[in-house]
Coordinates of C-alpha atoms and ligand atoms in Angstrom, one line a residue:
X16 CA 97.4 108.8 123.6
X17 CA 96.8 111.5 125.7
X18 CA 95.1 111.4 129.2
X19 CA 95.1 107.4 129.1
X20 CA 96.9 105.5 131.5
X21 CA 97.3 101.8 131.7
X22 CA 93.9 100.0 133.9
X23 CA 94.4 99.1 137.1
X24 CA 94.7 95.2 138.1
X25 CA 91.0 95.1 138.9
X26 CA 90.0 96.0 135.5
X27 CA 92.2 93.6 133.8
X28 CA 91.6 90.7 135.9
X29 CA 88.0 91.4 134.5
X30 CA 89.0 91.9 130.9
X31 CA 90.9 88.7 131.2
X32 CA 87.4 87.1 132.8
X33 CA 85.5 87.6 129.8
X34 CA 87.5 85.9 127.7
X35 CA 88.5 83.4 129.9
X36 CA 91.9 81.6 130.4
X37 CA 93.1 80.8 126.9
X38 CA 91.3 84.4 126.1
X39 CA 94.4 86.5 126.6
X40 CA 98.1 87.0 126.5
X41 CA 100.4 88.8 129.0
X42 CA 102.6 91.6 126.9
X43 CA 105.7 89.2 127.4
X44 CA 104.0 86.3 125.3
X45 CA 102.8 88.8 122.5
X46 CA 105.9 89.8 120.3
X47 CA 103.6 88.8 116.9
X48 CA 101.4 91.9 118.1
X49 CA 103.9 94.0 118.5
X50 CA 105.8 93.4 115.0
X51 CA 105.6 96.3 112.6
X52 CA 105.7 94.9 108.7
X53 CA 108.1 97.5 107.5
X54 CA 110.2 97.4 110.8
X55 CA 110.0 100.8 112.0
X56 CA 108.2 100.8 114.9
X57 CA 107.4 98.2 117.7
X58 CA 104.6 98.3 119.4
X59 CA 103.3 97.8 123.1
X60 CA 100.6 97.1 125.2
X61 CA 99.4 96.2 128.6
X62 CA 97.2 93.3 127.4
X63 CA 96.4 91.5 124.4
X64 CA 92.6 89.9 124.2
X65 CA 91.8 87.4 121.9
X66 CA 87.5 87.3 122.0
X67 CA 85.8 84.2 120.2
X68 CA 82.2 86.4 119.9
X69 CA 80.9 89.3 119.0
X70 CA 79.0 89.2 122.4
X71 CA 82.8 88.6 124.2
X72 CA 83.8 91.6 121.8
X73 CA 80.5 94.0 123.1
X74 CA 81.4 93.1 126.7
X75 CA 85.1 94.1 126.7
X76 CA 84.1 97.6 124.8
X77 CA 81.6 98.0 127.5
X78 CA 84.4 98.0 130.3
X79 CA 86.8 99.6 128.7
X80 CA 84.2 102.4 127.9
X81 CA 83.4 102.4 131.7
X82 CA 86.6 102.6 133.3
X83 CA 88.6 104.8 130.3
X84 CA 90.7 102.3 129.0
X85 CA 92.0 102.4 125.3
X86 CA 91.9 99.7 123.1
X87 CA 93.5 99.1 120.1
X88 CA 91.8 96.9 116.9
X89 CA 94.5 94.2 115.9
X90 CA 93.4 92.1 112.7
X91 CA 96.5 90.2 111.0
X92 CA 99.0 92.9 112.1
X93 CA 100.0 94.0 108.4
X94 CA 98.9 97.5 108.1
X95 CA 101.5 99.5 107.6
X96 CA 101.1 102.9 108.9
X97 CA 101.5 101.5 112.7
X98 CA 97.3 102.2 113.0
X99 CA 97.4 98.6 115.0
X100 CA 100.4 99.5 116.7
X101 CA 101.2 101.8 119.7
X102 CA 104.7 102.3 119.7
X103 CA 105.0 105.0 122.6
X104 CA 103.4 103.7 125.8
X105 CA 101.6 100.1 126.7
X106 CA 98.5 101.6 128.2
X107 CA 96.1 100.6 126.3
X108 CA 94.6 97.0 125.1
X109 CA 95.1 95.0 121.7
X110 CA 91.9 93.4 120.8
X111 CA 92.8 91.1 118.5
X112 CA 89.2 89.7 116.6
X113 CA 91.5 86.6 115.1
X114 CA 89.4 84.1 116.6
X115 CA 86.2 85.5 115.2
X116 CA 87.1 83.6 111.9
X117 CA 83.9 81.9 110.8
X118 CA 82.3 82.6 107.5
X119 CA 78.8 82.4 108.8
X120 CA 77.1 82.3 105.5
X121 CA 77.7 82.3 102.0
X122 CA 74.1 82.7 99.7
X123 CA 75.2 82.2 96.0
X124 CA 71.5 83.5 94.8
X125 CA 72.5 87.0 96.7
X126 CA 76.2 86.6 95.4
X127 CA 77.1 87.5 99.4
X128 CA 79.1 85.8 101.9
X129 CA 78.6 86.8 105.8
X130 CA 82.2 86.8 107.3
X131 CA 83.4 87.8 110.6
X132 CA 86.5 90.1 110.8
X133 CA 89.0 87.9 111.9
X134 CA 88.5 85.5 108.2
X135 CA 92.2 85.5 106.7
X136 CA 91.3 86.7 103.4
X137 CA 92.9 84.5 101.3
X138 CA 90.6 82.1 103.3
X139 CA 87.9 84.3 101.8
X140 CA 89.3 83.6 98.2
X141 CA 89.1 80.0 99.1
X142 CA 85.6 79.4 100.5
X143 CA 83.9 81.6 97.9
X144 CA 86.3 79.3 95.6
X145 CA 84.1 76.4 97.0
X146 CA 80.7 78.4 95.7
X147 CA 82.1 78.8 92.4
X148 CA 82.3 82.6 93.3
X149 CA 85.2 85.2 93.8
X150 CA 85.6 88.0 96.7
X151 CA 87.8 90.3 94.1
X152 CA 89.9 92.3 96.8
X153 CA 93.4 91.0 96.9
X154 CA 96.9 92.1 97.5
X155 CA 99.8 90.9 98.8
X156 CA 99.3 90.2 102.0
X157 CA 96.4 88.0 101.6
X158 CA 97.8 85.3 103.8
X159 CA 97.7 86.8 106.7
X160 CA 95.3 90.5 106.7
X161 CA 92.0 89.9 107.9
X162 CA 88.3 91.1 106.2
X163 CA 87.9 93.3 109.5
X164 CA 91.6 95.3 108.9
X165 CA 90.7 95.6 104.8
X166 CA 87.6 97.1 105.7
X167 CA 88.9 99.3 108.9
X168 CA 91.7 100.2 106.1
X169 CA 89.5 100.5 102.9
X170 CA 92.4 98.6 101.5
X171 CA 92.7 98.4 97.7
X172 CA 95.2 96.1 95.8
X173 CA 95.5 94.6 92.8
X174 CA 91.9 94.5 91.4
X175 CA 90.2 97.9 92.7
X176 CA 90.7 98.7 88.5
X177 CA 87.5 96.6 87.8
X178 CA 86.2 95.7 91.2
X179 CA 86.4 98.5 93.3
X180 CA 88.1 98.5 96.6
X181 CA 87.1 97.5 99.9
X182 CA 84.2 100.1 100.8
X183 CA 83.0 98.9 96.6
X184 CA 82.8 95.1 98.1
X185 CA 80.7 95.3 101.6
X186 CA 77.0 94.9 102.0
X187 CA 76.6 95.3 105.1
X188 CA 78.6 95.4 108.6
X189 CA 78.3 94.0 112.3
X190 CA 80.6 96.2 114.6
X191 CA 80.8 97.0 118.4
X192 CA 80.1 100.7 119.2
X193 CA 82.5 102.9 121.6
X194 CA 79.4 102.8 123.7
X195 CA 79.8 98.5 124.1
X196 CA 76.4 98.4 121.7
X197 CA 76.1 95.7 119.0
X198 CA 75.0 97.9 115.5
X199 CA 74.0 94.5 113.1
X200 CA 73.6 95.3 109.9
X201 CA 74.6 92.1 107.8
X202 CA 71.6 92.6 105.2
X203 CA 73.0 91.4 102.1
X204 CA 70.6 94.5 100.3
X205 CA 71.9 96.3 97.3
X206 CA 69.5 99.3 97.8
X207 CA 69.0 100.5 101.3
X208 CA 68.5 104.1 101.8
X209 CA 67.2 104.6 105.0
X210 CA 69.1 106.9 106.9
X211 CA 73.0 107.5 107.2
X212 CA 74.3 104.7 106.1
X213 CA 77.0 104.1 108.9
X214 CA 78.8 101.1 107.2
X215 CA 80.1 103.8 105.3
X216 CA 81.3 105.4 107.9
X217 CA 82.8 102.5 109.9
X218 CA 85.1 101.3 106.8
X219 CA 88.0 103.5 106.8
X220 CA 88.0 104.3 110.2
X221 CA 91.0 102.1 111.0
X222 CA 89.2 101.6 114.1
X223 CA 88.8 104.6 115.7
X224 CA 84.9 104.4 116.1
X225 CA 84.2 101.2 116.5
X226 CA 85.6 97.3 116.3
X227 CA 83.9 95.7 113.3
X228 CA 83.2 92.1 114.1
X229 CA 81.2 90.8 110.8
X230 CA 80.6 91.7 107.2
X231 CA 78.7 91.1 104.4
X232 CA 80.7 90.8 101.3
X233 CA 79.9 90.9 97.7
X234 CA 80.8 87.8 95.9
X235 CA 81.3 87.5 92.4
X236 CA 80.8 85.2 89.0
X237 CA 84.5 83.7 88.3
X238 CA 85.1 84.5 84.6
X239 CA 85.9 81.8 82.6
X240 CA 89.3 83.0 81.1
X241 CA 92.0 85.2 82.7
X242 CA 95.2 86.3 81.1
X243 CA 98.4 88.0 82.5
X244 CA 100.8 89.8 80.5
X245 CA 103.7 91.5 80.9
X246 CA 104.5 94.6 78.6
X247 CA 107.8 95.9 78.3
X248 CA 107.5 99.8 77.6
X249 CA 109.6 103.0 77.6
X250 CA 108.2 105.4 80.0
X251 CA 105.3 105.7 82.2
X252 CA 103.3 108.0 79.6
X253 CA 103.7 105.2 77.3
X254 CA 102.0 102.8 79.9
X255 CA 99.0 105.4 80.0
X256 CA 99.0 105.6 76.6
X257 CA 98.8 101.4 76.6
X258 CA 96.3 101.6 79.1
X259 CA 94.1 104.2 77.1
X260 CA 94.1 101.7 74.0
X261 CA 93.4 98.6 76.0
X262 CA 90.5 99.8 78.0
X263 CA 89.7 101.3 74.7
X264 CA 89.6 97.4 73.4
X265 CA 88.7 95.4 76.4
X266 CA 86.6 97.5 78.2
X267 CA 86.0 96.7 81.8
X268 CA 87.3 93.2 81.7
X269 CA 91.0 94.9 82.5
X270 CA 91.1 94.3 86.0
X271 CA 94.8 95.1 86.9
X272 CA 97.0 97.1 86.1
X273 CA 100.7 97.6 87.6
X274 CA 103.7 99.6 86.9
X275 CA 106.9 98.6 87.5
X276 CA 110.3 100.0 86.8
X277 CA 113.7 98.2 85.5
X278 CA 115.4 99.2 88.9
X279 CA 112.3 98.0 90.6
X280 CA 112.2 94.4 88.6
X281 CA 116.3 94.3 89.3
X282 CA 115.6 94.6 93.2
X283 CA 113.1 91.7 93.0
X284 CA 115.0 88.9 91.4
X285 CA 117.9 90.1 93.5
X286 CA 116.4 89.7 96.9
X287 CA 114.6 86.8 95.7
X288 CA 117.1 84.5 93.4
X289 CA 114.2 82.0 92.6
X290 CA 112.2 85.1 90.5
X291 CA 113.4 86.2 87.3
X292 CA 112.8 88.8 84.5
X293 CA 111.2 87.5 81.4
X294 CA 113.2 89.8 79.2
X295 CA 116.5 89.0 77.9
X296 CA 116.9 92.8 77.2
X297 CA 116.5 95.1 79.9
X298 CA 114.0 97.8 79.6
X299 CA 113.0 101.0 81.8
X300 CA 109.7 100.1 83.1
X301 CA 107.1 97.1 82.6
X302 CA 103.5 97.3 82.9
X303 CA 101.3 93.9 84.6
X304 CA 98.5 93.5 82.6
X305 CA 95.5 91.0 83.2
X306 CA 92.3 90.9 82.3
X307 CA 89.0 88.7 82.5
X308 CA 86.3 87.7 81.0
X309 CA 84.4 85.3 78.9
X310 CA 85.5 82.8 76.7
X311 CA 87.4 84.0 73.9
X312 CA 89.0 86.4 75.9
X313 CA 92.2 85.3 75.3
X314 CA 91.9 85.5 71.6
X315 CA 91.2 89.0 71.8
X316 CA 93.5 89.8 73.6
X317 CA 96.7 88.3 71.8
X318 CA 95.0 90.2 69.1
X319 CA 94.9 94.0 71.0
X320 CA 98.8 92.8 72.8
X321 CA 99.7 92.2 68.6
X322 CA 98.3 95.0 67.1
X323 CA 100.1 97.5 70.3
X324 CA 103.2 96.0 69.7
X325 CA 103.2 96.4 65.7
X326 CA 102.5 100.2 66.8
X327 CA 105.1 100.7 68.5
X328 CA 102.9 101.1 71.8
X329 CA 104.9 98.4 74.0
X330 CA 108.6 96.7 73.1
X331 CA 108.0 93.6 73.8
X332 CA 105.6 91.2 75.7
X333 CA 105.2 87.9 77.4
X334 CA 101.9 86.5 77.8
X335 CA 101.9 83.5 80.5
X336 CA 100.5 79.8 79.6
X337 CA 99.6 78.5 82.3
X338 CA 98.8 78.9 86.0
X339 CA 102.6 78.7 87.2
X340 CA 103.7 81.5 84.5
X341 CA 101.0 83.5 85.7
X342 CA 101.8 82.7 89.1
X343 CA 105.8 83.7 88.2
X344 CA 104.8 87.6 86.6
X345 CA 102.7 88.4 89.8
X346 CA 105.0 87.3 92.3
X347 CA 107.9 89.8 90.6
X348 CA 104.7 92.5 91.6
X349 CA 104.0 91.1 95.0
X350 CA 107.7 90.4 96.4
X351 CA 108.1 94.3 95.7
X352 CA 107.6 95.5 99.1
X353 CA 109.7 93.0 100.5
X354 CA 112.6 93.3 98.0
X355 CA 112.1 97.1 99.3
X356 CA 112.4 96.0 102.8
X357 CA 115.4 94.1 102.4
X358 CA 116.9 96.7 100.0
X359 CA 116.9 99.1 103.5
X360 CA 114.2 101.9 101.9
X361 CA 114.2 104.8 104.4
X362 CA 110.4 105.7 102.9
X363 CA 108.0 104.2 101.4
X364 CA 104.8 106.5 100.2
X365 CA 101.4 105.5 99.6
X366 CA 100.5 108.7 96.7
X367 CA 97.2 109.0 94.7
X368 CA 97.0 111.4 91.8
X369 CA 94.9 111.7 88.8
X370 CA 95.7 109.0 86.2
X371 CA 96.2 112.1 83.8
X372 CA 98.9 113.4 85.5
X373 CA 101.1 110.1 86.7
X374 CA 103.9 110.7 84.3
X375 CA 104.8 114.2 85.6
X376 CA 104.0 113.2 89.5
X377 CA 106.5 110.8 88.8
X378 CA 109.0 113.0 87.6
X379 CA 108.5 115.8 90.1
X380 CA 108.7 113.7 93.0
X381 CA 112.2 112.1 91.7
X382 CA 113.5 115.3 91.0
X383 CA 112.2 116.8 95.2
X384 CA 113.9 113.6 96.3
X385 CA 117.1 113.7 94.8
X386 CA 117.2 117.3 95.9
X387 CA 117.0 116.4 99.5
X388 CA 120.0 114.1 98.8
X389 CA 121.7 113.6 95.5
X390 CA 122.6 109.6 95.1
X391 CA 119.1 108.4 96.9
X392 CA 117.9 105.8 94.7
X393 CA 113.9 105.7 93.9
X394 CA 111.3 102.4 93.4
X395 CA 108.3 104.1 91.7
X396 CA 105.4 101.6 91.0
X397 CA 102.1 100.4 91.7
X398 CA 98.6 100.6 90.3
X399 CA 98.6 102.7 87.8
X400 CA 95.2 101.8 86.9
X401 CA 93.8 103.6 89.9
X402 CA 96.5 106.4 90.0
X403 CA 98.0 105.1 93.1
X404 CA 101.7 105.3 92.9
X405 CA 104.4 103.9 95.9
X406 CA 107.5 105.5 96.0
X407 CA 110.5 103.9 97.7
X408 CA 113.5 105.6 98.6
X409 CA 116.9 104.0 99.2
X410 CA 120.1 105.1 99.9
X411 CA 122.5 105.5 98.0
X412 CA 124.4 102.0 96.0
X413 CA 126.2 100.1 98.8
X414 CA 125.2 102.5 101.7
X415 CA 123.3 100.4 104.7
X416 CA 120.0 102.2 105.5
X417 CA 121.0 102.6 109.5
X418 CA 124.7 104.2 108.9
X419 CA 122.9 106.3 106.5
X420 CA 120.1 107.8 108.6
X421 CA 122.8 108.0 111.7
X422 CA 124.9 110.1 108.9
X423 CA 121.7 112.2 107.6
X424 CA 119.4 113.6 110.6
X425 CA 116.4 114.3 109.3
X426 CA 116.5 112.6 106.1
X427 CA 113.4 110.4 106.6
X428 CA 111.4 113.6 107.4
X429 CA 113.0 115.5 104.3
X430 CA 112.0 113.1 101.8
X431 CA 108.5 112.4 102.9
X432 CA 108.1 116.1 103.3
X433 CA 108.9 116.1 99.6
X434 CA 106.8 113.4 98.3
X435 CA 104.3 115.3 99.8
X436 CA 104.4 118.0 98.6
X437 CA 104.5 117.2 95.5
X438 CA 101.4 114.9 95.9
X439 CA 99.5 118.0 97.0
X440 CA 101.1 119.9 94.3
X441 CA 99.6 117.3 91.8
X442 CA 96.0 117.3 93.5
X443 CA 96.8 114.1 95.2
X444 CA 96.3 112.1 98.5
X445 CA 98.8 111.9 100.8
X446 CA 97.0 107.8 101.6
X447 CA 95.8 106.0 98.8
X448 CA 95.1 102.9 100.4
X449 CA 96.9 102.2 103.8
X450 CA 94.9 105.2 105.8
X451 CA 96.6 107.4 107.9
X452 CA 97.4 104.8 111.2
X453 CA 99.6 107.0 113.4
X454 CA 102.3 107.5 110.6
X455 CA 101.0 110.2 109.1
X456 CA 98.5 111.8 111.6
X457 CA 101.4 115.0 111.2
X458 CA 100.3 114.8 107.7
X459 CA 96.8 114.5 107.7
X460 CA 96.9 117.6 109.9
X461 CA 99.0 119.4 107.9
X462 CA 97.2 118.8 104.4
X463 CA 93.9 117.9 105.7
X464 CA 91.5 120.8 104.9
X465 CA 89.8 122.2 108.3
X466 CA 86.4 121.7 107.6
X467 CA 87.1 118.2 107.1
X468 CA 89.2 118.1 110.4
X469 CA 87.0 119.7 112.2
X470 CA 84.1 117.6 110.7
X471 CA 86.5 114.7 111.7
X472 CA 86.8 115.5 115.2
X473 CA 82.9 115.9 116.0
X474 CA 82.3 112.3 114.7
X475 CA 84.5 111.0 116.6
X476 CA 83.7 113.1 119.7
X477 CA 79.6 111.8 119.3
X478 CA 80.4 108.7 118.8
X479 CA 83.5 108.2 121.2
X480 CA 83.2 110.6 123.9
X481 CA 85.8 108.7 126.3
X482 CA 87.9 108.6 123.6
X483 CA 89.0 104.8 124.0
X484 CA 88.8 103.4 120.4
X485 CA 92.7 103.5 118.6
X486 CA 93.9 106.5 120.4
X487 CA 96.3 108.3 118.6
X488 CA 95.1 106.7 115.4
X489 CA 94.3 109.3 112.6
X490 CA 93.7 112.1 114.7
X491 CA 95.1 113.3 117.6
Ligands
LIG196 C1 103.4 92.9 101.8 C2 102.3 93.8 102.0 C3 101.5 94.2 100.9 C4 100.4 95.1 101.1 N1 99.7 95.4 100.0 C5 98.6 96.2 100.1 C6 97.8 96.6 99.0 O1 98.1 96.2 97.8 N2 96.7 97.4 99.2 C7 96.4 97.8 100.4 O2 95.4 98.5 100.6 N3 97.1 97.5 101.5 C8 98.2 96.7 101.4 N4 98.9 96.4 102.5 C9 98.6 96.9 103.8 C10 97.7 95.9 104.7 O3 97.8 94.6 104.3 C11 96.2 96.4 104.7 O4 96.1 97.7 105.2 C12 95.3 95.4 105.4 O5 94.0 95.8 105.0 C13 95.4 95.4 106.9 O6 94.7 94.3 107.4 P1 95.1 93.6 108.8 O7 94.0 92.6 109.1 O8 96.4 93.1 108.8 O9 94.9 94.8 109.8 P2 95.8 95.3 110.9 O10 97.2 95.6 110.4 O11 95.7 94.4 112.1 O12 95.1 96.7 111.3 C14 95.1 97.8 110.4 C15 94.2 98.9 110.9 O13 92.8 98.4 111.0 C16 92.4 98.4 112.4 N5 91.6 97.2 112.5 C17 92.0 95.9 112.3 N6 91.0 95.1 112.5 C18 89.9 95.8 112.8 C19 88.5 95.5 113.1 N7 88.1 94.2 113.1 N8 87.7 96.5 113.5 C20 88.2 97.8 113.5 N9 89.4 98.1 113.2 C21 90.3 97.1 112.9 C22 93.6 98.5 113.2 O14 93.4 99.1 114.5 C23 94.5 99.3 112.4 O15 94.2 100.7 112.5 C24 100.1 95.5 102.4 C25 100.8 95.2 103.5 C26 101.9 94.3 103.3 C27 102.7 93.9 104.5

């Protein structure tokens, strides 16, 4: 955050004006803002501001654009590459858009809902629930993330197999520009071609060039039958192999699919006692399976799940029954990063490759790990579906992560130098789906090809001359 430093008491006395008295909180009353979800960094800041309007929002850019102050988008505080976090000086602002939490409108004839950025999504889930229509993006952390940090992060999750991720799910956007104006462009429209198309541009940005305040979303029919399976399965070839022959089958209605490994399932129920493995016998690696569609759906496929398993395709399978065994197979999915967390994983990657090559990026990248440290202990999975793969590194059986890294300088550094390489090796991205944040600006400028930085760099230049939106964030 070069060149900033903290505004002086005038300016923040009329920051705090804007919003008024229950508008802000002093850095000492702020810890949730400051909380990292992995626990690596914690940030700082010399103000948080909590605006209840886009207008409130428009009129704090404005001042901050006047008197060079940085501000930093805050949404539900789970990204995890620290892009809502500055852990290195408090100079700058958190503008948290938490109170801008209205769905405005939801028109089931345009399958759209208006929502402003500060909508918890699983809040999205439930009021297109009410409409009889799903918003498809979803992940783990649903309950808290907000619509305006899944579209500053083009998050993905569970469903971008089918549905496409964030960016595939917005209409249209409102946002405020560095400059304080207000771009509106909520039009629900499916075809608009008229010039760049700047929602495009704002989505992914992990607020760098702008604070996004509202958005269009694209709703969808809820299909009629849904079913979750868990496949037990040898390798993860064999689960691209499975995958081949049930897309072959089903078609488009497979709308998730999620690797996980034996070690990865064993680190689940142990962190959390209540979850448990399905399988008596314990198997390599498993693959989460659901699909959707119209009725019937389930028939077919027990049918495809039957015929898989007679050839020798899978090992063995559990198909949930109802709503709570459904509920039980994704949670072993979604506790993973937690059960990582609490396991003490020194790195945890975010790696896209080509679905074609999966099985030997997986291979590779244990083989660079282990040769930065022999004993480190890996968590491979994710969604295989869209070739994103997370790799989580431990240390070694009964070694605590802290008197590990104090014993190993530089080990953090080694093995995501590692993984990286071997993710550029295998014509991959270094961010899938978290973005870049500050965690891996190195990274971004290391792999990132220079036209593209370059290219990078003049956007943000034209569009944020002072500099104030996330500095630091994605590019220094
Ligand atoms: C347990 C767990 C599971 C997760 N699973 C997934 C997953 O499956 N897929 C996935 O993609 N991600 C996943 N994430 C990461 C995270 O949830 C997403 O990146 C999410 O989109 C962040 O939303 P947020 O509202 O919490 O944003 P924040 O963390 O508050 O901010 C994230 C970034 O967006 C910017 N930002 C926030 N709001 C705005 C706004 N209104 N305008 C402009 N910029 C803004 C911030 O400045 C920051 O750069 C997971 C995280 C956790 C903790």
């Amino acid at each position: 955050m070069a060149g900033f430093s903290p505004p002086d008491d005038t300016v923040l006395d009329r920051l705090k004006a804007i919003v008024g008295a229950d508008g802000w909180r002093a850095p000492n009353e702020a810890a949730r803002y400051f909380d990292d979800p992995r626990g690596r960094f914690e940030g700082r800041a010399c103000l948080v501001l909590l605006p209840k309007s886009t207008d409130e929002v428009a009129r704090i850019v404005r001042l901050c654009n006047e008197t060079g102050t940085g501000l930093i988008p805050w949404g539900g505080g789970t990204g995890v590459v620290a892009g809502q976090l500055s852990p290195d000086n408090d100079n700058a602002i958190i503008l948290s858009v938490e109170r801008l939490n209205r769905v405005r409108e939801i028109n089931a004839q345009d399958f759209a809902m208006v929502a402003e950025a500060g909508c918890i999504l699983e809040n999205v889930h439930a009021a297109a629930a009410e409409h009889r229509l799903m918003f498809p993006l979803s992940m783990a952390s649903k309950g808290s993330c907000t619509i305006g940090g899944n579209l500053a992060t083009n998050a993905g999750g569970i469903q971008v197999l089918r549905h496409g991720n964030a960016r595939d799910l917005c209409l249209g956007i409102e946002a405020v520009l560095p400059s304080g104006e207000v771009l509106s462009e909520l039009s629900p429209l499916r075809k608009n071609n008229t010039g760049y198309d700047l929602r495009h541009l704002l989505i992914g940005s992990e607020g760098t060039l702008g604070i996004i305040t509202a958005a269009t979303l694209v709703l969808k029919p809820i299909d009629p039958d849904t079913v979750t399976a868990l496949c037990a399965i040898a390798s993860p070839a064999q689960a691209l192999t499975l995958f081949s022959e049930l897309r072959k089958r089903l078609g488009d209605s497979l709308s998730g699919l999620e690797l996980m490994s034996g070690f990865g399932i064993g680190l689940v129920t142990r962190h959390f006692p209540s979850l448990r493995n399905p399988f008596s016998d314990p198997h390599d690696w498993v693959l989460l399976a659901e699909i959707s569609g119209p009725e019937g759906m389930r028939e077919r496929v027990e049918v495809a799940l039957a015929d898989c398993l007679d050839s020798d395709l899978l090992a063995d399978v559990v198909i949930a029954t109802s709503e709570t065994q459904r509920t039980n197979l994704w949670d072993l999915r979604e506790n993973t990063p937690d059960a990582n967390r609490l396991e003490g994983a020194i790195c945890n990657s975010d790696t896209a490759v080509p679905i074609s090559r999966i099985e030997g990026f997986i291979r590779e990248t244990q083989a660079a790990v282990l040769a930065t440290h022999q004993g480190l202990r890996l968590n491979s999975y994710g969604h295989i579906g869209d070739g994103n793969i997370h790799h989580n590194v431990f240390p070694p059986e009964g070694v605590a992560k802290a008197a590990f890294v104090s014993e190993h300088p530089g080990i953090i550094e080694a093995v995501r130098d590692a993984i990286d390489r071997v993710t550029i090796d295998f014509a991959g991205a270094i961010s899938a789906e978290h973005g870049i944040g500050r965690l891996k600006v190195p990274d971004l400028l290391r792999y990132g090809a220079p036209p593209k930085l370059a290219a990078i760099r003049k956007i943000k230049a034209a569009l944020d001359p002072n500099g104030i939106m996330n500095p630091g964030a994605i590019i220094d």
